[in-house]
Amino acid sequence: MHQPVITGTGVFTPQNVITNAELVEAFNAYADLFNAENAEAIAAGEVQAKDHSSVEFILKASGIEQRFVMDKDGVLDPTRMYPRLRQRSDDEPGIMAEIALDACHKALAMAGRTGEEVDLVICAASNMERAYPAIAIEIQKLLGAGGFAFDMNVACSSATFGIQAAADMIRTGSVRRALVVNPEITSGHLEWRDRDCHFIFGDVATATLIERREDAPHGFLIRSTRCATEFSNNIRNNNGFLRRTRPDGVADRRDMQFMQEGRKVFKEVMPMVAKHIHEHLSETGVKPDDLHRLWLHQANKTMNDFLGKKVLGRDPEPDEQPNILQDYANTSSAGSIIAFAKYSDDFQPGEIGLICSFGAGYSVGSVVVERI
Ligand code: COA
């Protein structure tokens, strides 16, 4: 069996930033327009008026201060409230492949490798811009990589599930060098017109290069991985290929975008993740005190504070559990990888950390790594 080692990570960050203040201003303008247009129905009690959003609420409920997006104007246009992205021809790279490629090149550069040396590409994300051909195969071609490629979707847990799949294939020898890439254009499936969730997500792409230990003088040895799922409707998106077959066809329905029962998610996912991490550490022979750092899924600051305390049995020091969600918001599967990419340089050989993501499904994935 080969040992898998993470030798490179890359982060693509879009150029456009939306601050909470800009977001709330646009939402409130949209709400005012909606309320004016529906004044009669609201007065008759047939339609519910839209309440204003607030910067104070967003920061307190989530810890998010801003988010990056692929298109800012469409999202902040009160008569539109979703991104405006150029239609590309089938002969040019798709937008997911384009941002994935940037992250992949950064991960390859960090490891001193080229795309031709890669023989597995997994595109793991919470939504794909088309059904087929796989985005991963397009990325494989753009990289000049060999071997094979495939897409997978486990929502916010896609990155860790992808790392487990790639690590297992490296262990058994079926591949030599894998890129797991997470292009997350969450702005496309966020409902920007719903104040309960309009602040949650941001866009980004991350990539993780995994090689055999014999090829990797430095990096993070993947000591073990653990994935688990348990069905829940509390985070759900009903958009899909059968949409036009339904009685109301392609109607602009609320459930065509991200929906969640936020409080239930909080209550149900936290114990599931805490138990999962404890069991994973125990199976791996790692004690919580051995952990030098946690790189957690970046959905919500209170969630991360809760988990850090549950896992370590005390309040974590800031550098033991770094957050990036204040700058990036929730970037679905990419969040824990951004945290890992930005806060792992200082690790010394022998030091151990844990990457963990969780979310829709429900799903939870964890990766125990050791600096070599
Ligand atoms: N601005 C102002 N007030 C708002 C608001 C906004 N943007 N959004 C909601 N509110 C109001 C609600 O209407 C509610 O008012 P009420 O008490 O009069 O009914 C109040 O603020 C509390 O809303 P609630 O939705 O219960 O807030 P919360 O404290 O539970 O926080 C989440 C909401 C989503 C941040 C929180 O539930 C959470 O973090 N859940 C975890 C799930 C998650 O992050 N999932 C992402 C995918 S993994």
PDB file of N, CA and C in Angstrom, residues 11-64:
ATOM      1  N   VAL A  11      -5.988  28.245  -3.975  1.00  0.00           N
ATOM      2  CA  VAL A  11      -7.273  28.928  -3.760  1.00  0.00           C
ATOM      3  C   VAL A  11      -7.459  29.978  -4.857  1.00  0.00           C
ATOM      4  N   PHE A  12      -8.564  29.892  -5.581  1.00  0.00           N
ATOM      5  CA  PHE A  12      -8.963  30.967  -6.498  1.00  0.00           C
ATOM      6  C   PHE A  12      -9.992  31.821  -5.777  1.00  0.00           C
ATOM      7  N   THR A  13      -9.734  33.131  -5.692  1.00  0.00           N
ATOM      8  CA  THR A  13     -10.666  34.054  -5.032  1.00  0.00           C
ATOM      9  C   THR A  13     -11.199  35.045  -6.071  1.00  0.00           C
ATOM     10  N   PRO A  14     -12.513  35.115  -6.273  1.00  0.00           N
ATOM     11  CA  PRO A  14     -13.057  36.074  -7.256  1.00  0.00           C
ATOM     12  C   PRO A  14     -12.698  37.522  -6.893  1.00  0.00           C
ATOM     13  N   GLN A  15     -12.762  38.401  -7.893  1.00  0.00           N
ATOM     14  CA  GLN A  15     -12.345  39.793  -7.668  1.00  0.00           C
ATOM     15  C   GLN A  15     -13.388  40.635  -6.951  1.00  0.00           C
ATOM     16  N   ASN A  16     -14.666  40.251  -7.061  1.00  0.00           N
ATOM     17  CA  ASN A  16     -15.726  41.106  -6.500  1.00  0.00           C
ATOM     18  C   ASN A  16     -16.034  40.752  -5.056  1.00  0.00           C
ATOM     19  N   VAL A  17     -16.072  41.795  -4.221  1.00  0.00           N
ATOM     20  CA  VAL A  17     -16.439  41.620  -2.807  1.00  0.00           C
ATOM     21  C   VAL A  17     -17.789  42.279  -2.568  1.00  0.00           C
ATOM     22  N   ILE A  18     -18.642  41.608  -1.798  1.00  0.00           N
ATOM     23  CA  ILE A  18     -19.888  42.254  -1.332  1.00  0.00           C
ATOM     24  C   ILE A  18     -19.816  42.316   0.190  1.00  0.00           C
ATOM     25  N   THR A  19     -19.817  43.526   0.734  1.00  0.00           N
ATOM     26  CA  THR A  19     -19.818  43.676   2.190  1.00  0.00           C
ATOM     27  C   THR A  19     -21.247  43.462   2.706  1.00  0.00           C
ATOM     28  N   ASN A  20     -21.345  43.235   4.015  1.00  0.00           N
ATOM     29  CA  ASN A  20     -22.691  43.090   4.595  1.00  0.00           C
ATOM     30  C   ASN A  20     -23.527  44.346   4.343  1.00  0.00           C
ATOM     31  N   ALA A  21     -22.897  45.522   4.432  1.00  0.00           N
ATOM     32  CA  ALA A  21     -23.645  46.776   4.257  1.00  0.00           C
ATOM     33  C   ALA A  21     -24.205  46.871   2.840  1.00  0.00           C
ATOM     34  N   GLU A  22     -23.397  46.501   1.834  1.00  0.00           N
ATOM     35  CA  GLU A  22     -23.878  46.538   0.440  1.00  0.00           C
ATOM     36  C   GLU A  22     -25.009  45.531   0.228  1.00  0.00           C
ATOM     37  N   LEU A  23     -24.839  44.357   0.833  1.00  0.00           N
ATOM     38  CA  LEU A  23     -25.834  43.291   0.683  1.00  0.00           C
ATOM     39  C   LEU A  23     -27.179  43.717   1.266  1.00  0.00           C
ATOM     40  N   VAL A  24     -27.108  44.281   2.464  1.00  0.00           N
ATOM     41  CA  VAL A  24     -28.345  44.680   3.168  1.00  0.00           C
ATOM     42  C   VAL A  24     -29.022  45.839   2.433  1.00  0.00           C
ATOM     43  N   GLU A  25     -28.232  46.764   1.916  1.00  0.00           N
ATOM     44  CA  GLU A  25     -28.812  47.900   1.177  1.00  0.00           C
ATOM     45  C   GLU A  25     -29.599  47.382  -0.034  1.00  0.00           C
ATOM     46  N   ALA A  26     -28.999  46.439  -0.781  1.00  0.00           N
ATOM     47  CA  ALA A  26     -29.678  45.896  -1.968  1.00  0.00           C
ATOM     48  C   ALA A  26     -30.920  45.105  -1.558  1.00  0.00           C
ATOM     49  N   PHE A  27     -30.783  44.288  -0.505  1.00  0.00           N
ATOM     50  CA  PHE A  27     -31.934  43.482  -0.074  1.00  0.00           C
ATOM     51  C   PHE A  27     -33.088  44.387   0.362  1.00  0.00           C
ATOM     52  N   ASN A  28     -32.765  45.407   1.118  1.00  0.00           N
ATOM     53  CA  ASN A  28     -33.834  46.285   1.625  1.00  0.00           C
ATOM     54  C   ASN A  28     -34.526  47.041   0.483  1.00  0.00           C
ATOM     55  N   ALA A  29     -33.743  47.411  -0.539  1.00  0.00           N
ATOM     56  CA  ALA A  29     -34.345  48.063  -1.717  1.00  0.00           C
ATOM     57  C   ALA A  29     -35.268  47.074  -2.426  1.00  0.00           C
ATOM     58  N   TYR A  30     -34.816  45.813  -2.537  1.00  0.00           N
ATOM     59  CA  TYR A  30     -35.656  44.767  -3.158  1.00  0.00           C
ATOM     60  C   TYR A  30     -36.946  44.584  -2.347  1.00  0.00           C
ATOM     61  N   ALA A  31     -36.816  44.515  -1.011  1.00  0.00           N
ATOM     62  CA  ALA A  31     -37.984  44.298  -0.139  1.00  0.00           C
ATOM     63  C   ALA A  31     -38.982  45.447  -0.297  1.00  0.00           C
ATOM     64  N   ASP A  32     -38.463  46.688  -0.368  1.00  0.00           N
ATOM     65  CA  ASP A  32     -39.345  47.855  -0.530  1.00  0.00           C
ATOM     66  C   ASP A  32     -40.097  47.787  -1.868  1.00  0.00           C
ATOM     67  N   LEU A  33     -39.363  47.405  -2.930  1.00  0.00           N
ATOM     68  CA  LEU A  33     -39.995  47.266  -4.249  1.00  0.00           C
ATOM     69  C   LEU A  33     -41.087  46.199  -4.212  1.00  0.00           C
ATOM     70  N   PHE A  34     -40.743  45.060  -3.613  1.00  0.00           N
ATOM     71  CA  PHE A  34     -41.691  43.940  -3.513  1.00  0.00           C
ATOM     72  C   PHE A  34     -42.944  44.381  -2.757  1.00  0.00           C
ATOM     73  N   ASN A  35     -42.724  45.053  -1.647  1.00  0.00           N
ATOM     74  CA  ASN A  35     -43.870  45.465  -0.811  1.00  0.00           C
ATOM     75  C   ASN A  35     -44.749  46.487  -1.536  1.00  0.00           C
ATOM     76  N   ALA A  36     -44.100  47.391  -2.314  1.00  0.00           N
ATOM     77  CA  ALA A  36     -44.879  48.382  -3.073  1.00  0.00           C
ATOM     78  C   ALA A  36     -45.677  47.691  -4.175  1.00  0.00           C
ATOM     79  N   GLU A  37     -45.016  46.759  -4.881  1.00  0.00           N
ATOM     80  CA  GLU A  37     -45.695  46.066  -5.993  1.00  0.00           C
ATOM     81  C   GLU A  37     -46.844  45.181  -5.500  1.00  0.00           C
ATOM     82  N   ASN A  38     -46.727  44.701  -4.273  1.00  0.00           N
ATOM     83  CA  ASN A  38     -47.740  43.767  -3.752  1.00  0.00           C
ATOM     84  C   ASN A  38     -48.591  44.406  -2.643  1.00  0.00           C
ATOM     85  N   ALA A  39     -48.650  45.748  -2.640  1.00  0.00           N
ATOM     86  CA  ALA A  39     -49.304  46.465  -1.532  1.00  0.00           C
ATOM     87  C   ALA A  39     -50.731  45.974  -1.271  1.00  0.00           C
ATOM     88  N   GLU A  40     -51.500  45.804  -2.369  1.00  0.00           N
ATOM     89  CA  GLU A  40     -52.912  45.399  -2.194  1.00  0.00           C
ATOM     90  C   GLU A  40     -53.026  44.008  -1.588  1.00  0.00           C
ATOM     91  N   ALA A  41     -52.257  43.078  -2.152  1.00  0.00           N
ATOM     92  CA  ALA A  41     -52.303  41.687  -1.668  1.00  0.00           C
ATOM     93  C   ALA A  41     -51.805  41.598  -0.226  1.00  0.00           C
ATOM     94  N   ILE A  42     -50.827  42.438   0.094  1.00  0.00           N
ATOM     95  CA  ILE A  42     -50.311  42.452   1.482  1.00  0.00           C
ATOM     96  C   ILE A  42     -51.407  42.978   2.414  1.00  0.00           C
ATOM     97  N   ALA A  43     -52.070  44.081   1.979  1.00  0.00           N
ATOM     98  CA  ALA A  43     -53.143  44.667   2.798  1.00  0.00           C
ATOM     99  C   ALA A  43     -54.295  43.678   2.983  1.00  0.00           C
ATOM    100  N   ALA A  44     -54.535  42.843   1.955  1.00  0.00           N
ATOM    101  CA  ALA A  44     -55.627  41.852   2.035  1.00  0.00           C
ATOM    102  C   ALA A  44     -55.205  40.596   2.793  1.00  0.00           C
ATOM    103  N   GLY A  45     -53.960  40.550   3.212  1.00  0.00           N
ATOM    104  CA  GLY A  45     -53.468  39.389   3.962  1.00  0.00           C
ATOM    105  C   GLY A  45     -53.164  38.181   3.079  1.00  0.00           C
ATOM    106  N   GLU A  46     -53.070  38.397   1.762  1.00  0.00           N
ATOM    107  CA  GLU A  46     -52.814  37.272   0.843  1.00  0.00           C
ATOM    108  C   GLU A  46     -51.323  37.044   0.627  1.00  0.00           C
ATOM    109  N   VAL A  47     -50.546  38.070   0.779  1.00  0.00           N
ATOM    110  CA  VAL A  47     -49.086  37.978   0.588  1.00  0.00           C
ATOM    111  C   VAL A  47     -48.425  38.553   1.824  1.00  0.00           C
ATOM    112  N   GLN A  48     -47.311  37.912   2.222  1.00  0.00           N
ATOM    113  CA  GLN A  48     -46.605  38.414   3.406  1.00  0.00           C
ATOM    114  C   GLN A  48     -45.605  39.507   3.004  1.00  0.00           C
ATOM    115  N   ALA A  49     -45.630  40.603   3.734  1.00  0.00           N
ATOM    116  CA  ALA A  49     -44.668  41.675   3.446  1.00  0.00           C
ATOM    117  C   ALA A  49     -43.260  41.196   3.781  1.00  0.00           C
ATOM    118  N   LYS A  50     -42.271  41.738   3.058  1.00  0.00           N
ATOM    119  CA  LYS A  50     -40.869  41.381   3.319  1.00  0.00           C
ATOM    120  C   LYS A  50     -40.292  42.346   4.358  1.00  0.00           C
ATOM    121  N   ASP A  51     -39.688  41.777   5.414  1.00  0.00           N
ATOM    122  CA  ASP A  51     -39.008  42.596   6.417  1.00  0.00           C
ATOM    123  C   ASP A  51     -37.604  42.948   5.933  1.00  0.00           C
ATOM    124  N   HIS A  52     -37.064  44.033   6.470  1.00  0.00           N
ATOM    125  CA  HIS A  52     -35.693  44.411   6.140  1.00  0.00           C
ATOM    126  C   HIS A  52     -34.691  43.454   6.770  1.00  0.00           C
ATOM    127  N   SER A  53     -33.532  43.359   6.137  1.00  0.00           N
ATOM    128  CA  SER A  53     -32.409  42.612   6.702  1.00  0.00           C
ATOM    129  C   SER A  53     -31.569  43.582   7.541  1.00  0.00           C
ATOM    130  N   SER A  54     -30.586  43.048   8.269  1.00  0.00           N
ATOM    131  CA  SER A  54     -29.753  43.957   9.055  1.00  0.00           C
ATOM    132  C   SER A  54     -28.321  43.451   9.192  1.00  0.00           C
ATOM    133  N   VAL A  55     -27.395  44.404   9.084  1.00  0.00           N
ATOM    134  CA  VAL A  55     -25.956  44.111   9.185  1.00  0.00           C
ATOM    135  C   VAL A  55     -25.650  43.510  10.556  1.00  0.00           C
ATOM    136  N   GLU A  56     -26.269  44.050  11.587  1.00  0.00           N
ATOM    137  CA  GLU A  56     -26.008  43.588  12.961  1.00  0.00           C
ATOM    138  C   GLU A  56     -26.421  42.130  13.112  1.00  0.00           C
ATOM    139  N   PHE A  57     -27.605  41.789  12.560  1.00  0.00           N
ATOM    140  CA  PHE A  57     -28.086  40.407  12.657  1.00  0.00           C
ATOM    141  C   PHE A  57     -27.112  39.454  11.960  1.00  0.00           C
ATOM    142  N   ILE A  58     -26.701  39.824  10.761  1.00  0.00           N
ATOM    143  CA  ILE A  58     -25.849  38.928   9.960  1.00  0.00           C
ATOM    144  C   ILE A  58     -24.547  38.628  10.705  1.00  0.00           C
ATOM    145  N   LEU A  59     -23.906  39.666  11.217  1.00  0.00           N
ATOM    146  CA  LEU A  59     -22.627  39.465  11.910  1.00  0.00           C
ATOM    147  C   LEU A  59     -22.821  38.625  13.169  1.00  0.00           C
ATOM    148  N   LYS A  60     -23.869  38.923  13.916  1.00  0.00           N
ATOM    149  CA  LYS A  60     -24.104  38.207  15.170  1.00  0.00           C
ATOM    150  C   LYS A  60     -24.498  36.746  14.912  1.00  0.00           C
ATOM    151  N   ALA A  61     -25.365  36.519  13.908  1.00  0.00           N
ATOM    152  CA  ALA A  61     -25.862  35.147  13.658  1.00  0.00           C
ATOM    153  C   ALA A  61     -24.822  34.271  12.978  1.00  0.00           C
ATOM    154  N   SER A  62     -23.903  34.889  12.218  1.00  0.00           N
ATOM    155  CA  SER A  62     -23.013  34.044  11.399  1.00  0.00           C
ATOM    156  C   SER A  62     -21.523  34.318  11.568  1.00  0.00           C
ATOM    157  N   GLY A  63     -21.141  35.522  11.949  1.00  0.00           N
ATOM    158  CA  GLY A  63     -19.718  35.883  11.980  1.00  0.00           C
ATOM    159  C   GLY A  63     -19.193  36.330  10.621  1.00  0.00           C
ATOM    160  N   ILE A  64     -20.088  36.361   9.611  1.00  0.00           N
ATOM    161  CA  ILE A  64     -19.669  36.732   8.243  1.00  0.00           C
ATOM    162  C   ILE A  64     -19.647  38.256   8.086  1.00  0.00           C
TER     163      ILE A  64
END
